[in-house]
Coordinates of C-alpha atoms and ligand atoms in Angstrom, one line a residue:
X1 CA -3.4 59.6 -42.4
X2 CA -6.7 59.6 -40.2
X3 CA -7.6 60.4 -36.7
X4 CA -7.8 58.0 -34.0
X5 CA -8.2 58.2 -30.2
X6 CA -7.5 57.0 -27.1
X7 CA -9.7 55.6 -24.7
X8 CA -9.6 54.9 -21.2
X9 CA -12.4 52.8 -19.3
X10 CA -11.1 52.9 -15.5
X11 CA -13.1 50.1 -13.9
X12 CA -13.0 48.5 -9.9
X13 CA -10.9 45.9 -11.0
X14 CA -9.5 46.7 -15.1
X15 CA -8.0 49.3 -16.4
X16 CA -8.5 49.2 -20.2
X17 CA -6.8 51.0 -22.7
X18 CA -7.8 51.4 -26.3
X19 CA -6.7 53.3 -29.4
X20 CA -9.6 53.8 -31.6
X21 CA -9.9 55.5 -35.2
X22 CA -12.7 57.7 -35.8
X23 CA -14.6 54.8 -37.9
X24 CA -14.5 53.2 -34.8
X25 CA -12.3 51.0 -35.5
X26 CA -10.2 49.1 -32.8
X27 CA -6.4 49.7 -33.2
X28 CA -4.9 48.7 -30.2
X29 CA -5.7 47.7 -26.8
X30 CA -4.7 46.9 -23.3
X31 CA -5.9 45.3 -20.3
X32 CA -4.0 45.8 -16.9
X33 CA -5.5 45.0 -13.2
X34 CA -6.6 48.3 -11.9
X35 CA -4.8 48.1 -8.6
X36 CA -7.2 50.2 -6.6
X37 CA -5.9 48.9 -3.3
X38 CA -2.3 50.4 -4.0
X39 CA -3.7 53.9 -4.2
X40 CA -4.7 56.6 -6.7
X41 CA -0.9 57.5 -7.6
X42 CA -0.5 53.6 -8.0
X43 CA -3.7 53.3 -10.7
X44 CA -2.2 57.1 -12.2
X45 CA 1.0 56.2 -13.1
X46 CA 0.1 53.0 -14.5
X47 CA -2.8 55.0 -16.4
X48 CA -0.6 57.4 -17.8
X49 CA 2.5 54.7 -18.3
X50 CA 0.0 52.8 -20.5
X51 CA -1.4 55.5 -22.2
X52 CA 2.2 56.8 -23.3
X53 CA 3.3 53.5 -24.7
X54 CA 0.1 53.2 -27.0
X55 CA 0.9 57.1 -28.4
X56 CA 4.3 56.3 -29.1
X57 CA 3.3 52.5 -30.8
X58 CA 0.7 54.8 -32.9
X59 CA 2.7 57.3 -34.0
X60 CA 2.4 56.9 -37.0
X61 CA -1.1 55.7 -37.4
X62 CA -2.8 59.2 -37.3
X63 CA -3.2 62.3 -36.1
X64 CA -4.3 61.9 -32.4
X65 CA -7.4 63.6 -31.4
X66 CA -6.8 63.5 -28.0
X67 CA -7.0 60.8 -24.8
X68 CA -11.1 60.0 -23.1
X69 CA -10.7 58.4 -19.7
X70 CA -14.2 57.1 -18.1
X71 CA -14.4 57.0 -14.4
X72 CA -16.8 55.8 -12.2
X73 CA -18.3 58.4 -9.7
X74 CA -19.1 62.2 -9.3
X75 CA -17.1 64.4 -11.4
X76 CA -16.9 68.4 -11.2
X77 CA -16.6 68.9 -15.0
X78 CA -15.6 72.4 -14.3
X79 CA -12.0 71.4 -12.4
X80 CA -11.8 67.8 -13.5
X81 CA -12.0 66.7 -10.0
X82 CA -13.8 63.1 -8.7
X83 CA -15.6 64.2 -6.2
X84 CA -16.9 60.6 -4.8
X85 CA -16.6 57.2 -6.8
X86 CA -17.6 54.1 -5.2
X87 CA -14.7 51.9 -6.7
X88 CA -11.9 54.1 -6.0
X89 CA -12.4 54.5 -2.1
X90 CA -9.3 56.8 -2.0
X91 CA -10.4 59.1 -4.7
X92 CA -12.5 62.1 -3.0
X93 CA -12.3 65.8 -3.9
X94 CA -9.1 64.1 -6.0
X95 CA -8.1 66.4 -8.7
X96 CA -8.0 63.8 -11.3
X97 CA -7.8 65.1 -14.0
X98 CA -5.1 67.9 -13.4
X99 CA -2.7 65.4 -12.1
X100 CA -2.9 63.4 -15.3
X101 CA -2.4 65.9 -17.7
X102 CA 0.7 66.9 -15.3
X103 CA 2.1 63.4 -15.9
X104 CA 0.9 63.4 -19.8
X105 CA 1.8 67.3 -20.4
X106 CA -1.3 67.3 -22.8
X107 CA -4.8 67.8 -22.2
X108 CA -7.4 65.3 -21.2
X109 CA -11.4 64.8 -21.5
X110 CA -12.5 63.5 -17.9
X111 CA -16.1 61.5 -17.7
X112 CA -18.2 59.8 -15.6
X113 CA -18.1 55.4 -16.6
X114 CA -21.6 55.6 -17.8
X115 CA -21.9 58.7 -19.9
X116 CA -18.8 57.0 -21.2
X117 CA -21.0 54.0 -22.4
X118 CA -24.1 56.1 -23.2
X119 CA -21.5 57.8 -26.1
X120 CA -20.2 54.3 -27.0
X121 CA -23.8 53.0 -27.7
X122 CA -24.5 55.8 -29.5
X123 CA -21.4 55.7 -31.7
X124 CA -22.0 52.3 -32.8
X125 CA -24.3 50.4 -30.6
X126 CA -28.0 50.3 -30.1
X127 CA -28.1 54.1 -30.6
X128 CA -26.5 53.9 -33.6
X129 CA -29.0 56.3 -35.5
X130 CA -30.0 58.2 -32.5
X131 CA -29.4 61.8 -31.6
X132 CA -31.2 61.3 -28.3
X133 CA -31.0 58.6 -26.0
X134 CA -31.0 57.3 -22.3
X135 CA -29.1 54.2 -21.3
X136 CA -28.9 52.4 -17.7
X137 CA -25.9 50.0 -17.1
X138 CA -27.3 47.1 -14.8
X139 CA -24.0 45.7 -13.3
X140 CA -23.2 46.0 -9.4
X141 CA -24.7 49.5 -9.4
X142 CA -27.2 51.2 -12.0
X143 CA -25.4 54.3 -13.8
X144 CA -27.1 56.1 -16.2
X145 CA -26.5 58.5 -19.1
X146 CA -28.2 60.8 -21.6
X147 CA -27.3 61.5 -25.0
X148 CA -29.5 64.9 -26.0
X149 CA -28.3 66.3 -29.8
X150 CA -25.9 63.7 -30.1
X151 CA -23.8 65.0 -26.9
X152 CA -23.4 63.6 -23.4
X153 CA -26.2 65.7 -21.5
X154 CA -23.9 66.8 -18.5
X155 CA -25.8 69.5 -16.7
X156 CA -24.6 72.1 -14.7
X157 CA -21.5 70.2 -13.3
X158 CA -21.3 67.3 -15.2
X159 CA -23.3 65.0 -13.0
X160 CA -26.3 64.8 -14.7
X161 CA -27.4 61.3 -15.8
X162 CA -27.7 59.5 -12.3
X163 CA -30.6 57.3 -13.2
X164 CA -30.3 54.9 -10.8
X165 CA -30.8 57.1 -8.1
X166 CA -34.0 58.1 -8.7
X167 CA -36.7 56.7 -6.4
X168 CA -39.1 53.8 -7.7
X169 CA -40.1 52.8 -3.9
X170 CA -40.4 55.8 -1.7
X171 CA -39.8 53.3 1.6
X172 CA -37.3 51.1 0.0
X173 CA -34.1 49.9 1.1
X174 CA -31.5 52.4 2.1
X175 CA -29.3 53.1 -0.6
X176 CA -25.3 54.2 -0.4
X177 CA -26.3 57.3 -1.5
X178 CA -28.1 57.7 1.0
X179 CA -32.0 58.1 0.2
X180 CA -33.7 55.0 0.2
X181 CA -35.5 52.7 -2.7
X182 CA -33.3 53.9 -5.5
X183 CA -33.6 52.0 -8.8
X184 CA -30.2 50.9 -8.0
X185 CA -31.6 49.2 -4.9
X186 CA -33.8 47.1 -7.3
X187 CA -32.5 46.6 -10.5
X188 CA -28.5 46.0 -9.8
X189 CA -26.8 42.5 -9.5
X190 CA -26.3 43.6 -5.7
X191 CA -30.1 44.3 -5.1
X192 CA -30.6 40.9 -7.3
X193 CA -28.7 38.8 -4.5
X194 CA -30.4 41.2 -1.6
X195 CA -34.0 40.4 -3.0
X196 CA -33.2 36.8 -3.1
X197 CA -31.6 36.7 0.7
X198 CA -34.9 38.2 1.4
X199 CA -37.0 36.1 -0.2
X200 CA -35.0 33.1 1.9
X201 CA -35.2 34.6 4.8
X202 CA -39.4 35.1 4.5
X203 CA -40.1 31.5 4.4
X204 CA -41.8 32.0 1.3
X205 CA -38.7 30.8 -1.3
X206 CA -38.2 27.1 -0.8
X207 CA -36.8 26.7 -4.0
X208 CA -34.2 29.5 -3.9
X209 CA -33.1 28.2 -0.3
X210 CA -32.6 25.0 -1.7
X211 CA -30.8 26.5 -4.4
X212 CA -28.5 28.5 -2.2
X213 CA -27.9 24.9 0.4
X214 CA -26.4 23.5 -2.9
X215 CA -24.3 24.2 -5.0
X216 CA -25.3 26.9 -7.5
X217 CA -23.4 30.4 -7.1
X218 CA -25.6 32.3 -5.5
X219 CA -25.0 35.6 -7.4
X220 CA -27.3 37.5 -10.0
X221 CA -26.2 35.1 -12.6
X222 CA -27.1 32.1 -10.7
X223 CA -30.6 33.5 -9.5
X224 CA -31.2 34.3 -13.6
X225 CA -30.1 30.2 -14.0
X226 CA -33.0 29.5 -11.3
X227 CA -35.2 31.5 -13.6
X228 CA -34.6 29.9 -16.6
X229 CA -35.3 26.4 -15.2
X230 CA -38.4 28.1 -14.0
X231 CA -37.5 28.4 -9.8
X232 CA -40.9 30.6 -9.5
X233 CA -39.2 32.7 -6.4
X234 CA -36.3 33.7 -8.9
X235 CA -38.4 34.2 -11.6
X236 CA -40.4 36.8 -9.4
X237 CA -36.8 38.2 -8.4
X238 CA -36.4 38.9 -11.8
X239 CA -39.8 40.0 -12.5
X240 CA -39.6 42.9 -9.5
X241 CA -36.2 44.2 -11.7
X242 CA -38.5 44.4 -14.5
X243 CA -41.5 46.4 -12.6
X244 CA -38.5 48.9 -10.8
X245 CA -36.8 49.5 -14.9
X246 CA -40.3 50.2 -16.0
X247 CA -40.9 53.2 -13.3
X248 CA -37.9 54.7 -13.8
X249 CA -37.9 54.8 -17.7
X250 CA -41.6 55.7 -17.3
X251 CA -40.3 58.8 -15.3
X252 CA -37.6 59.5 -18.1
X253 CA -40.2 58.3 -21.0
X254 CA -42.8 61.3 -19.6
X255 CA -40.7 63.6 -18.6
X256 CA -38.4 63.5 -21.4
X257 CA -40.2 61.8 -24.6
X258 CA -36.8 60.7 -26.4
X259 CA -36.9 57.7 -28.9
X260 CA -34.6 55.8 -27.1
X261 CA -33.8 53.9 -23.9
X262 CA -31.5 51.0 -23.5
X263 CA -30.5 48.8 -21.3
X264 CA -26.9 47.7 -20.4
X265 CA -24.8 46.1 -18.2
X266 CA -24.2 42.7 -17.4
X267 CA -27.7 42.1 -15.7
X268 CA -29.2 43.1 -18.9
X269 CA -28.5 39.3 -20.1
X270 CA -31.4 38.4 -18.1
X271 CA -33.2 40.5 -20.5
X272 CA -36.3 37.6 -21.2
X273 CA -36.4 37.4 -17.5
X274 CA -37.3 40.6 -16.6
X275 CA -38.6 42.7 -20.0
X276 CA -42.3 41.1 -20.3
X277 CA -42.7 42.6 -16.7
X278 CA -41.1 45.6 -17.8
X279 CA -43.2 46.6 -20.8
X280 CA -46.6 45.5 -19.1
X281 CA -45.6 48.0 -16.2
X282 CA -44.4 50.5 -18.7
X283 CA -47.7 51.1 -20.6
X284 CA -49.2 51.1 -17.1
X285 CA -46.6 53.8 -15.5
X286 CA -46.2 55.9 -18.4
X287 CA -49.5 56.5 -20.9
X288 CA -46.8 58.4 -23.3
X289 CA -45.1 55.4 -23.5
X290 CA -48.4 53.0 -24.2
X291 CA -49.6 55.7 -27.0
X292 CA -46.2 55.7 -28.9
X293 CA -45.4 51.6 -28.1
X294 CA -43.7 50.1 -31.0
X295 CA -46.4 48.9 -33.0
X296 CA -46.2 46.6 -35.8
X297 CA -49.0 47.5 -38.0
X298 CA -47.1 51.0 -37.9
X299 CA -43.5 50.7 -38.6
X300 CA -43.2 53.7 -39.9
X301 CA -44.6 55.8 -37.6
X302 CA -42.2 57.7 -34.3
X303 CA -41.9 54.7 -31.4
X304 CA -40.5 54.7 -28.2
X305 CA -38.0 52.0 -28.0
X306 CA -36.6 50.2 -24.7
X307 CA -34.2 48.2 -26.0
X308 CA -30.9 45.6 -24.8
X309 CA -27.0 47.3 -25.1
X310 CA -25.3 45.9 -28.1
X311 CA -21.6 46.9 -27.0
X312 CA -21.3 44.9 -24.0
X313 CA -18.1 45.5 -21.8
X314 CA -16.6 47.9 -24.0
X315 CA -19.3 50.7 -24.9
X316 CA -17.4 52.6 -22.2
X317 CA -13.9 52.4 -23.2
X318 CA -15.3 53.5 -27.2
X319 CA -17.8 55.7 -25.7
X320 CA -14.7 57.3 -24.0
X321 CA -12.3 57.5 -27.1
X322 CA -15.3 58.9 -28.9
X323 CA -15.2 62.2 -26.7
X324 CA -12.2 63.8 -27.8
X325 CA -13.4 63.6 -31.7
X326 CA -16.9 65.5 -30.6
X327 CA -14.6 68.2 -29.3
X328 CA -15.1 71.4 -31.2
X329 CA -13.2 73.5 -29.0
X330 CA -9.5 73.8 -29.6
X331 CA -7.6 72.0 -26.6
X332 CA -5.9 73.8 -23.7
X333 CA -3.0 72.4 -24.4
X334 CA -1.5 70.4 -27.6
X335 CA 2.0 69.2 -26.1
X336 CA 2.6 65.7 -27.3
X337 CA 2.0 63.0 -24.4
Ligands
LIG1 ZN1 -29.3 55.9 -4.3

């Protein structure tokens, strides 16, 4: 009999539950409405109901290595607590993780959404054959994780990897977490809509305020649809998400020289739209990254690659089944769940 795992992505609106192998194969999963609005006990419960009914349907499938869960927000590593998370209003200074191995009797490995989906890229996505890596996730925010040695770089707390709160426009627009001109603030579907409302309201988008009289969603996907039908304002939209990537993964490409950076989320599928601006900003923001730019004449020589997420939706919830197999020390507990 093998090993397999359980994964937990915790989203804003899905809670998804997967039981994984360690080939990475997909045994089992489920999809349930995270029910935010009807409280953390609400989403808890149902978590740990869920959970409980894949262990006992794969009882027999392996020996389980123990239950991942990916959360979006802050998370003290040291106590398992969510500190702040802006999907789950009512979780602050919540004890998470505690109250779920009370309801589970076992123990549990706690982790931020996108460190989740850096490990689930690394596993078996883009990172495949990396030990060291970097990953943004481009969806209504911009998280960020780091892969150093194969292992979630976690820092001293376990909140390292929050790449999209580093500054690419020192005046920019306020941000949530409260500094101002965060990548985030530039390279999110949020700040794709915002850019485009400001571009309307300038005068100087015709096109776009035509688009958003009509009848085309006005949301990141629609502006990217503008784009492709070559809308020039949207295009520039797009092109001013490519520019605010390339300063922050110039920051991470000089201050951190790893082979690896890629690009997730659901924004990324505007990749065409917004990587030519990217790499011609890149070579300009970040001279380690021009010397060591893929380069075909050399394929054999060390590159630095900025590449598109290959696991879509789900890096997290693999990413977060992954954890428990890289766990080398013995669990605080080993109750069944
Ligand atoms: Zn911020």
């Amino acid at each position: 009999m093998g090993v397999y795992s359980i994964g937990v992505d915790l989203g804003g609106t899905n809670l998804r539950i997967a039981a994984v192998d360690s080939e990475g194969k997909l045994l089992d999963k489920l999809t349930t409405g995270a029910e935010v609005k009807r409280g953390r006990d609400f989403v808890i419960t149902e978590m740990c109901n869920a959970i409980q009914s894949l262990v006992a349907k794969h009882r027999d499938s392996g020996q389980l290595a123990g239950i991942g869960i990916g959360v979006p927000g802050f998370i003290d590593m040291d106590t398992g607590t969510v500190m702040r998370s802006p999907n789950l209003p009512d979780w602050v200074n919540f004890p998470a993780r505690q109250q779920i191995e009370q309801k589970l009797g076992t123990t549990v490995i706690l982790e931020n959404d996108a460190n989740s989906a850096a490990m689930g890229e690394k596993w078996l996505g883009a990172g495949r054959n990396m030990d060291d890596m970097v990953i943004y996730t481009l969806g209504t925010g911009v998280g960020g994780g780091l892969i150093l040695n194969g292992r979630v770089w976690r820092g001293m707390k376990g909140m390292a990897g929050e790449l999209g709160h580093i500054c690419v426009e020192p005046e920019g627009h306020p941000c949530g977490c409260g500094s101002r001109g965060c990548l985030e603030q530039y390279a999110s579907a949020t700040a794709i809509v915002r850019m485009a409302q400001e571009a309307i309201d300038s005068g100087n988008a015709p096109d776009l305020t035509e688009a958003a009289r009509g009848n085309v969603e006005f949301s990141a996907r629609g502006i990217y649809q503008l784009a492709l039908q070559s809308h020039q304002s949207a295009r520039r939209i797009y092109q001013r998400v490519g520019r605010a990537l390339a300063i922050g993964i110039g920051g991470m490409v000089n201050a951190l020289n790893l082979p690896m950076y890629v690009i997730g989320g659901g924004v990324s599928s505007a990749w065409e739209m917004f990587a030519p601006a990217m790499f011609e900003e890149l070579k300009v923001r970040s001279s380690i990254y021009s010397l060591t730019a893929p380069d075909p004449a050399n394929p054999e020589q060390k590159h630095t690659v900025v590449t598109i997420a290959l696991m879509g939706s789900d890096a997290g919830l693999y990413g977060a089944a992954r954890l428990p197999m890289l766990e080398t020390q013995p669990a605080r507990s080993s109750a069944p769940v």
